[in-house]
Coordinates of C-alpha atoms and ligand atoms in Angstrom, one line a residue:
Chain Y
X16 CA 14.3 18.9 13.8
X17 CA 12.0 16.9 16.1
X18 CA 14.9 16.2 18.6
X19 CA 15.4 20.0 18.8
X20 CA 11.8 20.5 19.5
X21 CA 11.9 17.9 22.3
X22 CA 14.8 19.7 23.9
X23 CA 13.1 23.1 23.6
X24 CA 10.0 21.8 25.2
X25 CA 12.0 20.2 28.0
X26 CA 14.2 23.2 28.7
X27 CA 11.1 25.2 29.4
X28 CA 10.2 22.9 32.3
X29 CA 13.7 22.1 33.5
X30 CA 14.6 23.3 36.9
X31 CA 17.6 21.2 38.0
X32 CA 20.7 20.3 36.1
X33 CA 21.1 16.7 35.2
X34 CA 23.6 14.7 37.3
X35 CA 25.8 12.1 35.6
X36 CA 23.9 9.2 37.1
X37 CA 21.2 8.6 39.7
X38 CA 19.0 5.8 40.7
X39 CA 15.7 5.7 38.7
X40 CA 13.2 3.0 39.4
X41 CA 12.5 0.6 36.6
X42 CA 9.6 1.8 34.4
X43 CA 6.6 -0.5 34.8
X44 CA 5.5 0.7 31.3
X45 CA 8.9 -0.2 29.8
X46 CA 9.0 2.9 27.7
X47 CA 12.1 3.4 25.5
X48 CA 12.1 7.0 26.5
X49 CA 11.6 6.7 30.3
X50 CA 15.2 7.4 31.4
X51 CA 15.7 10.1 28.8
X52 CA 12.7 12.1 30.2
X53 CA 13.1 11.2 33.8
X54 CA 16.7 12.4 34.0
X55 CA 15.8 15.7 32.4
X56 CA 12.5 16.3 34.2
X57 CA 13.3 15.2 37.7
X58 CA 17.0 15.8 37.9
X59 CA 18.4 13.8 40.8
X60 CA 15.2 13.9 42.8
X61 CA 13.6 10.8 44.2
X62 CA 11.1 9.3 41.8
X63 CA 8.4 6.8 42.8
X64 CA 5.8 5.0 40.8
X65 CA 2.7 5.7 42.9
X66 CA -0.9 4.6 42.3
X67 CA -1.9 7.5 44.6
X68 CA -1.6 9.5 41.4
X69 CA -4.7 8.6 39.3
X70 CA -4.3 9.2 35.6
X71 CA -7.7 8.8 34.0
X72 CA -7.7 8.3 30.2
X73 CA -10.2 6.6 27.8
X74 CA -9.7 3.1 26.6
X75 CA -8.9 4.3 23.1
X76 CA -7.7 7.5 21.4
X77 CA -10.7 8.1 19.2
X78 CA -9.3 11.5 18.2
X79 CA -5.5 11.8 18.3
X80 CA -5.7 15.6 18.3
X81 CA -8.0 15.8 21.3
X82 CA -7.2 13.1 23.8
X83 CA -8.6 13.7 27.3
X84 CA -6.4 13.3 30.4
X85 CA -7.6 13.8 34.0
X86 CA -5.0 13.7 36.8
X87 CA -6.2 13.4 40.3
X88 CA -3.5 13.5 43.0
X89 CA -5.8 14.3 45.9
X90 CA -4.6 11.3 47.8
X91 CA -1.2 13.0 48.2
X92 CA -0.4 15.8 50.6
X93 CA 1.2 19.1 49.8
X94 CA 1.4 18.9 46.0
X95 CA 3.6 21.5 44.4
X96 CA 3.5 20.7 40.7
X97 CA 1.8 18.4 38.3
X98 CA 3.3 17.5 34.9
X99 CA 1.4 15.7 32.2
X100 CA 3.6 14.2 29.6
X101 CA 3.6 11.6 26.8
X102 CA 6.9 9.9 26.3
X103 CA 6.8 9.5 22.6
X104 CA 5.3 12.8 21.6
X105 CA 7.6 15.2 19.8
X106 CA 6.5 17.8 22.4
X107 CA 6.4 15.5 25.4
X108 CA 5.3 17.8 28.2
X109 CA 1.8 19.2 27.8
X110 CA 1.3 21.1 31.0
X111 CA 3.2 22.1 34.2
X112 CA 0.7 22.9 36.8
X113 CA 1.2 24.6 40.2
X114 CA -2.0 24.3 42.2
X115 CA -1.3 27.3 44.5
X116 CA -4.5 27.3 46.4
X117 CA -6.2 24.4 44.6
X118 CA -6.7 20.7 44.8
X119 CA -4.1 18.6 43.0
X120 CA -6.5 17.9 40.2
X121 CA -6.4 18.8 36.6
X122 CA -8.3 17.7 33.5
X123 CA -7.3 18.7 30.0
X124 CA -6.8 17.4 26.4
X125 CA -3.6 16.7 24.6
X126 CA -2.4 15.7 21.2
X127 CA -0.9 12.2 20.6
X128 CA 1.6 11.5 17.9
X129 CA 1.6 7.7 18.2
X130 CA 1.3 4.9 20.6
X131 CA 2.8 6.2 23.8
X132 CA 2.8 6.2 27.5
X133 CA 0.7 9.1 28.9
X134 CA 1.8 10.0 32.4
X135 CA 1.5 12.4 35.3
X136 CA 4.3 13.3 37.5
X137 CA 3.4 14.9 40.8
X138 CA 5.9 16.7 43.0
X139 CA 5.2 16.8 46.7
X140 CA 6.7 19.2 49.3
X141 CA 9.2 16.6 50.4
X142 CA 10.8 16.8 47.0
X143 CA 9.6 13.4 45.8
X144 CA 8.1 12.9 42.3
X145 CA 5.2 10.5 42.2
X146 CA 4.6 9.1 38.8
X147 CA 1.8 7.2 37.2
X148 CA 0.3 6.5 33.8
X149 CA -0.5 4.1 31.1
X150 CA 0.1 3.2 27.4
X151 CA -2.4 4.4 24.9
X152 CA -2.6 3.2 21.4
X153 CA -3.2 6.2 19.3
X154 CA -5.3 4.9 16.5
X155 CA -8.8 5.6 15.4
X156 CA -11.2 2.7 15.9
X157 CA -14.4 0.9 15.1
X158 CA -16.9 1.7 12.4
X159 CA -15.1 4.8 11.8
X160 CA -12.9 7.2 11.0
X161 CA -9.7 8.9 11.7
X162 CA -10.1 12.0 13.9
X163 CA -13.2 13.9 13.3
X164 CA -11.4 17.2 13.0
X165 CA -13.2 20.4 13.0
X166 CA -11.7 22.2 10.0
X167 CA -11.8 25.8 10.9
X168 CA -10.9 28.6 8.6
X169 CA -12.2 31.0 11.2
X170 CA -9.8 30.6 14.0
X171 CA -8.7 34.2 14.0
X172 CA -12.2 35.4 14.4
X173 CA -12.6 33.5 17.6
X174 CA -9.1 33.7 19.0
X175 CA -9.1 33.7 22.7
X176 CA -12.9 33.3 23.0
X177 CA -13.5 31.9 26.5
X178 CA -16.3 29.8 27.7
X179 CA -16.6 28.4 31.2
X180 CA -18.6 27.8 34.3
X181 CA -17.9 27.1 38.0
X182 CA -19.7 24.9 40.5
X183 CA -19.6 25.1 44.2
X184 CA -18.5 21.7 45.5
X185 CA -19.6 22.1 49.0
X186 CA -17.1 23.0 51.7
X187 CA -14.7 25.6 50.4
X188 CA -14.0 24.2 46.9
X189 CA -15.1 25.2 43.5
X190 CA -14.8 23.2 40.3
X191 CA -13.9 25.5 37.4
X192 CA -14.1 24.6 33.8
X193 CA -12.7 26.9 31.0
X194 CA -12.4 26.4 27.3
X195 CA -10.5 28.8 25.1
X196 CA -10.4 29.1 21.3
X197 CA -6.8 28.8 20.1
X198 CA -5.1 27.0 17.3
X199 CA -2.2 25.7 19.5
X200 CA 0.1 25.3 16.6
X201 CA 3.1 23.2 17.5
X202 CA 5.6 24.5 15.0
X203 CA 6.0 20.9 13.7
X204 CA 4.0 21.5 10.6
X205 CA 5.8 23.0 7.7
X206 CA 5.2 26.7 7.2
X207 CA 3.2 27.1 10.4
X208 CA 5.2 28.6 13.3
X209 CA 4.6 27.5 16.8
X210 CA 1.8 29.5 18.3
X211 CA 0.2 28.4 21.5
X212 CA -1.2 29.4 24.9
X213 CA 1.7 29.5 27.3
X214 CA 0.1 30.3 30.6
X215 CA -3.3 30.2 32.3
X216 CA -3.9 31.5 35.8
X217 CA -6.9 31.6 38.1
X218 CA -7.2 34.3 40.7
X219 CA -9.7 34.8 43.5
X220 CA -11.8 38.0 43.8
X221 CA -9.5 39.0 46.6
X222 CA -6.5 38.7 44.2
X223 CA -5.2 35.5 45.6
X224 CA -3.4 33.3 43.0
X225 CA -5.2 29.9 43.0
X226 CA -3.9 28.1 40.0
X227 CA -0.9 28.6 37.8
X228 CA -0.6 26.5 34.7
X229 CA 2.2 26.5 32.1
X230 CA 0.9 25.2 28.8
X231 CA 2.8 23.8 25.9
X232 CA 2.1 23.0 22.2
X233 CA 1.1 19.4 23.0
X234 CA -2.2 20.6 24.5
X235 CA -5.1 20.2 22.0
X236 CA -6.4 22.9 19.8
X237 CA -9.1 24.9 21.6
X238 CA -7.8 24.0 25.0
X239 CA -10.1 23.0 27.9
X240 CA -9.1 22.9 31.5
X241 CA -10.9 21.7 34.7
X242 CA -9.5 22.9 38.0
X243 CA -10.7 22.5 41.6
X244 CA -9.8 25.7 43.5
X245 CA -9.9 26.4 47.2
X246 CA -12.2 29.4 47.0
X247 CA -15.9 29.3 46.8
X248 CA -16.8 32.8 47.6
X249 CA -16.6 35.3 44.8
X250 CA -16.1 35.5 41.1
X251 CA -12.9 33.8 39.7
X252 CA -10.7 35.5 37.1
X253 CA -9.1 33.3 34.5
X254 CA -6.3 34.9 32.5
X255 CA -4.4 33.4 29.6
X256 CA -1.4 34.5 27.6
X257 CA -0.2 33.1 24.3
X258 CA 3.3 32.9 22.8
X259 CA 2.8 36.1 20.8
X260 CA 2.0 38.0 24.0
X261 CA -1.7 38.3 23.5
X262 CA -3.7 38.1 26.7
X263 CA -7.2 36.9 27.2
X264 CA -9.3 36.9 30.3
X265 CA -12.7 36.1 31.7
X266 CA -14.6 36.1 35.0
X267 CA -16.6 33.1 36.2
X268 CA -19.1 33.3 39.0
X269 CA -19.7 30.0 40.7
X270 CA -23.2 28.6 40.3
X271 CA -25.0 28.5 43.6
X272 CA -26.3 25.0 43.2
X273 CA -23.9 22.6 45.0
X274 CA -23.0 19.5 43.2
X275 CA -22.2 16.2 44.9
X276 CA -18.5 16.3 45.8
X277 CA -16.3 14.7 43.2
Chain N
X8 CA -2.1 20.4 13.6
X9 CA 1.5 19.5 14.1
X10 CA 1.7 16.0 12.8
X11 CA 1.5 14.9 9.2
X12 CA -0.6 11.8 8.5
X13 CA 2.5 10.1 7.1
X14 CA 4.5 10.6 10.3
X15 CA 1.6 9.4 12.3
X16 CA 1.3 6.2 10.3
X17 CA 5.0 5.6 10.0
X18 CA 5.5 5.9 13.7
X19 CA 2.5 4.0 14.6
X20 CA 3.3 1.2 12.3
X21 CA 6.7 0.7 13.6
X22 CA 6.1 -1.6 16.5
X23 CA 2.9 -3.6 16.4
X24 CA 3.0 -4.5 12.7
X25 CA 6.5 -5.9 12.7
X26 CA 5.3 -8.3 15.4
X27 CA 2.2 -9.1 13.5
X28 CA 3.7 -9.6 10.1
X29 CA 5.6 -12.7 11.2
X30 CA 2.5 -14.5 12.3
X31 CA 0.0 -13.3 9.7
X32 CA -2.0 -16.1 8.2
X33 CA -5.4 -14.5 8.2
X34 CA -8.1 -15.3 5.7
X35 CA -11.6 -14.0 5.7
X36 CA -14.3 -16.7 6.1
X37 CA -17.7 -14.9 6.2
X38 CA -20.7 -17.1 6.6
X39 CA -24.1 -16.6 5.0
X40 CA -27.2 -17.4 7.0
X41 CA -30.5 -17.6 5.0
X42 CA -33.1 -15.3 6.6
X43 CA -35.8 -15.1 3.9
X44 CA -36.4 -16.5 0.3
X45 CA -33.3 -15.5 -1.6
X46 CA -31.9 -13.3 1.2
X47 CA -28.8 -14.1 3.3
X48 CA -27.3 -12.3 6.2
X49 CA -23.6 -12.2 6.7
X50 CA -22.8 -11.4 10.3
X51 CA -19.9 -9.2 11.4
X52 CA -18.3 -9.6 14.8
X53 CA -20.0 -7.4 17.4
X54 CA -16.7 -5.8 18.3
X55 CA -14.5 -2.8 17.5
X56 CA -12.3 -3.0 14.4
X57 CA -9.4 -5.1 15.6
X58 CA -6.5 -6.9 13.9
X59 CA -7.9 -10.1 15.4
X60 CA -11.2 -9.9 13.5
X61 CA -9.7 -8.4 10.3
X62 CA -12.1 -5.6 10.5
X63 CA -15.0 -7.9 9.6
X64 CA -17.4 -6.2 12.0
X65 CA -20.2 -4.9 9.8
X66 CA -23.1 -7.0 8.6
X67 CA -23.7 -7.6 4.9
X68 CA -26.6 -8.9 3.0
X69 CA -26.8 -11.0 -0.2
X70 CA -29.9 -11.1 -2.3
X71 CA -30.4 -13.5 -5.2
X72 CA -31.7 -12.1 -8.5
X73 CA -31.8 -13.3 -12.1
X74 CA -29.1 -10.7 -13.0
X75 CA -26.7 -11.8 -10.4
X76 CA -26.4 -11.4 -6.6
X77 CA -26.9 -8.1 -4.9
X78 CA -24.4 -7.4 -2.2
X79 CA -25.4 -4.8 0.3
X80 CA -22.1 -3.6 2.0
X81 CA -18.9 -5.1 0.6
X82 CA -16.8 -5.1 3.8
X83 CA -13.6 -3.5 4.9
X84 CA -10.9 -4.6 2.5
X85 CA -10.1 -6.1 -0.9
X86 CA -9.9 -9.6 0.5
X87 CA -13.0 -9.2 2.5
X88 CA -14.9 -8.0 -0.5
X89 CA -13.6 -10.9 -2.5
X90 CA -14.6 -13.4 0.1
X91 CA -18.1 -11.9 0.2
X92 CA -18.3 -12.0 -3.6
X93 CA -17.3 -15.7 -3.5
X94 CA -19.9 -16.4 -0.8
X95 CA -22.6 -14.7 -2.8
X96 CA -21.7 -16.8 -5.8
X97 CA -21.8 -19.9 -3.7
X98 CA -25.2 -19.3 -2.1
X99 CA -27.0 -17.8 -5.1
X100 CA -25.2 -19.6 -7.9
X101 CA -24.5 -16.3 -9.6
X102 CA -21.7 -13.8 -9.4
X103 CA -22.3 -10.4 -7.8
X104 CA -24.1 -8.2 -10.3
X105 CA -24.7 -5.2 -8.1
X106 CA -23.1 -3.8 -5.0
X107 CA -24.7 -1.2 -2.7
X108 CA -22.6 0.8 -0.2
X109 CA -24.8 1.9 2.6
X110 CA -22.6 4.7 3.9
X111 CA -19.1 6.0 4.1
X112 CA -17.7 4.0 7.0
X113 CA -14.7 1.9 6.1
X114 CA -16.0 -1.3 7.7
X115 CA -18.9 -1.1 5.1
X116 CA -17.3 0.6 2.2
X117 CA -13.7 -0.2 1.4
X118 CA -14.4 -3.8 0.2
X119 CA -15.8 -2.1 -2.9
X120 CA -12.2 -2.5 -4.1
X121 CA -13.0 -6.1 -5.0
X122 CA -15.6 -5.1 -7.6
X123 CA -15.9 -3.4 -11.0
X124 CA -16.6 0.2 -10.0
X125 CA -19.4 0.3 -12.6
X126 CA -21.6 -2.0 -10.5
X127 CA -20.9 -0.3 -7.1
X128 CA -23.7 2.1 -6.2
X129 CA -24.3 4.5 -3.3
X130 CA -26.1 7.8 -2.5
X131 CA -24.5 10.9 -3.9
X132 CA -23.7 12.0 -0.3
X133 CA -21.8 8.8 0.3
X134 CA -19.7 9.2 -2.8
X135 CA -18.9 12.8 -1.7
X136 CA -18.0 11.6 1.8
X137 CA -15.6 9.0 0.4
X138 CA -14.0 11.4 -2.0
X139 CA -13.2 13.5 1.1
X140 CA -12.4 10.8 3.7
X141 CA -11.7 7.6 1.7
X142 CA -7.9 7.9 1.7
X143 CA -7.9 8.8 5.4
X144 CA -10.0 5.8 6.2
X145 CA -7.8 3.6 4.1
X146 CA -4.7 4.9 6.0
X147 CA -6.4 4.3 9.4
X148 CA -7.4 0.8 8.4
X149 CA -3.9 -0.1 7.2
X150 CA -2.7 1.2 10.5
X151 CA -5.2 -1.1 12.4
X152 CA -5.4 -4.1 10.1
X153 CA -2.1 -4.1 8.2
X154 CA -1.9 -7.3 6.2
X155 CA -5.7 -7.7 6.1
X156 CA -5.8 -4.6 4.0
X157 CA -3.3 -5.8 1.4
X158 CA -4.1 -4.5 -2.1
X159 CA -7.0 -2.4 -1.0
X160 CA -7.4 0.9 -2.8
X161 CA -10.3 3.3 -2.4
X162 CA -12.9 2.6 -5.1
X163 CA -15.5 5.3 -5.2
X164 CA -19.0 4.1 -5.6
X165 CA -21.2 5.7 -8.3
X166 CA -23.2 8.3 -6.5
X167 CA -26.2 7.5 -8.5
X168 CA -28.7 6.1 -6.0
X169 CA -31.9 8.0 -5.5
X170 CA -34.9 7.5 -3.2
X171 CA -37.5 5.3 -4.8
X172 CA -38.2 2.0 -6.5
X173 CA -35.4 0.0 -8.2
X174 CA -35.8 -3.2 -10.2
X175 CA -32.8 -5.5 -10.7
X176 CA -32.8 -9.0 -12.1
X177 CA -36.6 -9.3 -11.6
X178 CA -36.4 -8.3 -8.0
X179 CA -38.1 -5.1 -6.8
X180 CA -36.4 -2.9 -4.1
X181 CA -37.4 0.3 -2.4
X182 CA -34.5 2.5 -1.7
X183 CA -34.5 5.1 1.1
X184 CA -32.1 8.1 1.0
X185 CA -31.6 9.0 4.7
X186 CA -29.1 10.6 7.0
X187 CA -28.2 10.9 10.6
X188 CA -25.7 8.1 11.3
X189 CA -23.8 9.9 8.5
X190 CA -24.5 12.4 5.8
X191 CA -25.8 9.7 3.5
X192 CA -27.4 6.5 4.9
X193 CA -29.0 4.1 2.4
X194 CA -31.6 1.7 3.5
X195 CA -33.1 -1.0 1.2
X196 CA -36.4 -2.9 1.4
X197 CA -36.6 -6.1 -0.5
X198 CA -40.3 -6.0 -1.4
X199 CA -40.8 -9.8 -2.0
X200 CA -39.7 -10.8 1.5
X201 CA -40.3 -7.6 3.5
X202 CA -36.6 -7.6 4.5
X203 CA -35.3 -4.2 5.5
X204 CA -31.6 -3.6 5.2
X205 CA -31.0 -0.7 7.5
X206 CA -27.3 -0.1 7.3
X207 CA -25.9 1.7 10.4
X208 CA -29.1 3.6 11.0
X209 CA -29.9 0.6 13.2
X210 CA -27.7 -1.2 15.6
X211 CA -28.9 -4.2 17.5
X212 CA -27.6 -5.5 20.8
X213 CA -24.4 -3.5 19.9
X214 CA -23.9 0.1 20.9
X215 CA -24.4 2.6 18.1
X216 CA -21.3 4.5 16.9
X217 CA -21.4 8.2 16.2
X218 CA -18.3 9.5 14.4
X219 CA -20.4 11.4 11.8
X220 CA -23.7 11.4 13.5
X221 CA -26.4 14.1 13.5
X222 CA -28.7 12.9 16.3
X223 CA -31.7 15.0 15.2
X224 CA -31.5 13.6 11.7
X225 CA -30.8 10.1 13.0
X226 CA -34.0 10.1 15.1
X227 CA -36.0 11.4 12.1
X228 CA -34.6 8.5 10.0
X229 CA -35.6 6.0 12.7
X230 CA -39.1 7.5 12.6
X231 CA -39.2 6.9 8.8
X232 CA -37.8 3.3 9.2
X233 CA -40.5 2.5 11.8
X234 CA -43.1 3.6 9.3
X235 CA -41.7 1.3 6.6
X236 CA -43.7 -2.0 6.7
X237 CA -41.2 -4.8 7.0
X238 CA -41.0 -8.3 8.4
X239 CA -37.3 -8.6 9.1
X240 CA -34.7 -6.0 9.8
X241 CA -31.0 -6.5 9.1
X242 CA -29.1 -4.0 11.2
X243 CA -25.6 -2.7 10.3
X244 CA -24.2 -4.3 13.4
X245 CA -25.7 -7.0 15.6
X246 CA -28.1 -9.9 15.1
X247 CA -31.2 -10.0 12.8
X248 CA -34.2 -8.3 14.2
X249 CA -37.5 -10.1 13.9
X250 CA -39.7 -8.2 16.3
X251 CA -38.9 -4.6 15.7
X252 CA -36.9 -4.1 18.8
X253 CA -33.7 -2.9 17.2
X254 CA -35.1 0.5 16.0
X255 CA -36.4 1.3 19.4
X256 CA -33.2 0.1 21.1
X257 CA -31.1 2.3 18.8
X258 CA -33.3 5.3 19.6
X259 CA -33.2 4.6 23.3
X260 CA -29.4 4.6 23.3
X261 CA -29.2 7.8 21.2
X262 CA -31.7 9.5 23.5
X263 CA -29.9 8.4 26.6
X264 CA -26.5 9.3 25.2
X265 CA -27.4 12.9 24.3
X266 CA -29.2 13.5 27.6
X267 CA -26.4 12.0 29.6
X268 CA -23.7 14.0 27.9
X269 CA -25.7 17.2 28.1
X270 CA -26.2 16.6 31.8
X271 CA -22.5 15.9 32.2
X272 CA -21.5 19.2 30.7
X273 CA -24.1 20.9 32.9
X274 CA -22.6 19.2 35.9
X275 CA -19.1 20.3 35.1
X276 CA -17.6 17.0 34.1
X277 CA -14.6 16.8 31.7
X278 CA -14.4 14.2 28.9
X279 CA -12.7 11.4 30.8
X280 CA -15.3 11.7 33.5
X281 CA -18.2 11.7 31.0
X282 CA -16.6 8.5 29.5
X283 CA -16.9 6.8 32.9
X284 CA -20.6 7.6 33.4
X285 CA -22.6 4.7 34.5
X286 CA -24.4 2.9 31.6
X287 CA -28.0 2.1 32.5
X288 CA -28.8 -1.6 33.3
X289 CA -31.2 -1.8 30.3
X290 CA -28.2 -1.5 28.0
X291 CA -26.3 -4.4 29.7
X292 CA -26.9 -6.6 26.6
X293 CA -25.3 -4.1 24.2
X294 CA -21.8 -5.1 23.1
X295 CA -19.1 -2.5 23.0
X296 CA -21.2 -0.1 25.1
X297 CA -18.4 1.5 27.1
X298 CA -16.2 1.7 24.1
X299 CA -18.9 3.5 22.0
X300 CA -19.8 5.8 24.9
X301 CA -16.1 6.9 25.1
X302 CA -16.0 7.4 21.4
X303 CA -19.2 9.4 21.4
X304 CA -17.8 11.6 24.2
X305 CA -14.9 12.3 21.8
X306 CA -17.3 13.0 18.9
X307 CA -19.9 15.1 20.7
X308 CA -18.5 16.6 23.9
X309 CA -16.6 19.6 22.5
X310 CA -19.7 20.7 20.5
X311 CA -21.9 20.4 23.6
X312 CA -19.4 22.4 25.6
X313 CA -19.3 25.1 23.0
X314 CA -23.1 25.3 23.2
X315 CA -23.7 24.9 26.9
X316 CA -20.8 26.5 28.7
X317 CA -21.5 30.3 28.9
X318 CA -19.3 32.7 27.1
X319 CA -17.1 34.6 29.5
Ligands
ZN411 ZN1 -21.2 3.3 10.3

């Protein structure tokens, strides 16, 4: 059951067929699933562990259902795609991001099933995958509690409700933050079918695609995304579609106040 | 949610615990420090709950009475509770006759397993909290502490504590039913010595934790505690407070935390970025500050976003 889910999730992001054998660098995290994922996600492409990809995560997973991950690959040129994945999650890949006219930067929140590596893989125009990440022990901690889950009986009333804001960063970039009410059901719970946001796009006022994000069930309930897009002029349109075909959208006008560049 | 608790625990236990089991030789050795006539403080480690400390991170207090020792917060596990019971017997010459559980958190509450449930008391809200969360806490503690938790079952305290005077074994207490750190926070003043047992409403030189916090109510509770005449204050975590600084320090942290996270949402930060915010120099002496800041981001940030980010 779980294996099937892994395959389904992987197939969605697969581009290249898997060759019989190719040279993968040894995993600095020594994950039992590294080769399995790498062969399927990267095909025969060159893979490099690269500290230029910054994967920022908290020291602990306080809430396994809402674990924040920020990927910053702005030190790399010509980034085409960014994957965020957790090796030991039943749905390993959380997002597949194409920053069309946007900085190679993405923040979101994912679910964790257990102690696992959390990684970003960044594809540059030369066909090389740059990979970075770290282990996270998915346990609650300290004077506390398992996850403080918000038990919501009202999800349907708020489905697709969007909140957001945008900030001019100086220059021509805009930081955009969007949250969206959605249960993001994984299909791994008995009697609850998979039901998740599948795609989020950001478009400029002139109709230029800025950001194109594929979203999988490993993204946390009520997803939140932070983008840095290359357009600071007009309102930005955020559109999302879920796996039942429902579409949601919203328009964000950047705040005039310029923040210190991040 | 996609993952059952059982699958989470099963998977999570697989690796680290196998390694731990072979080397486990842990035994709790709590120490009692006399702080006033007939009152002892038992210090927890000023650290997160870790296998290395057996989860013995919360402070407890022991008070001698004619009817037996009063134990305020029985620890995290059966063995921890037993060790605290033996310690109380050793220092007071009498077995534990009454246990108070200050609030729901497992480092304070699960050690009730070592005592007759008929002598374990708490606020009604705390009993309700533990009815809801006790099993989940227990699972989480087994996950973190494995063998230290051996034999621990959730023992619900009697939810029979009310605000006001209590007389036990010739000793007079004032009990305060508060909230803010959680939905039910019990504080106890020992009238003979002016010792105030504040539970987790007060942290001292250790960053406050917020998994069930209501910051408005917590501040109101701190106002009330400030107004309670006392000579000594035993915080839930951190060293004894003799000069009244701990209440102010707890408030200072909570005020800073809320303002900093509110500003972070307004500045467009995401959670990881908020968790990396600089911590002011005046908190340099607080243990576990970065750790608790990141936990608080997890507890508070989604709610702040829902409130502060405009609806599109
Ligand atoms: Zn607590």
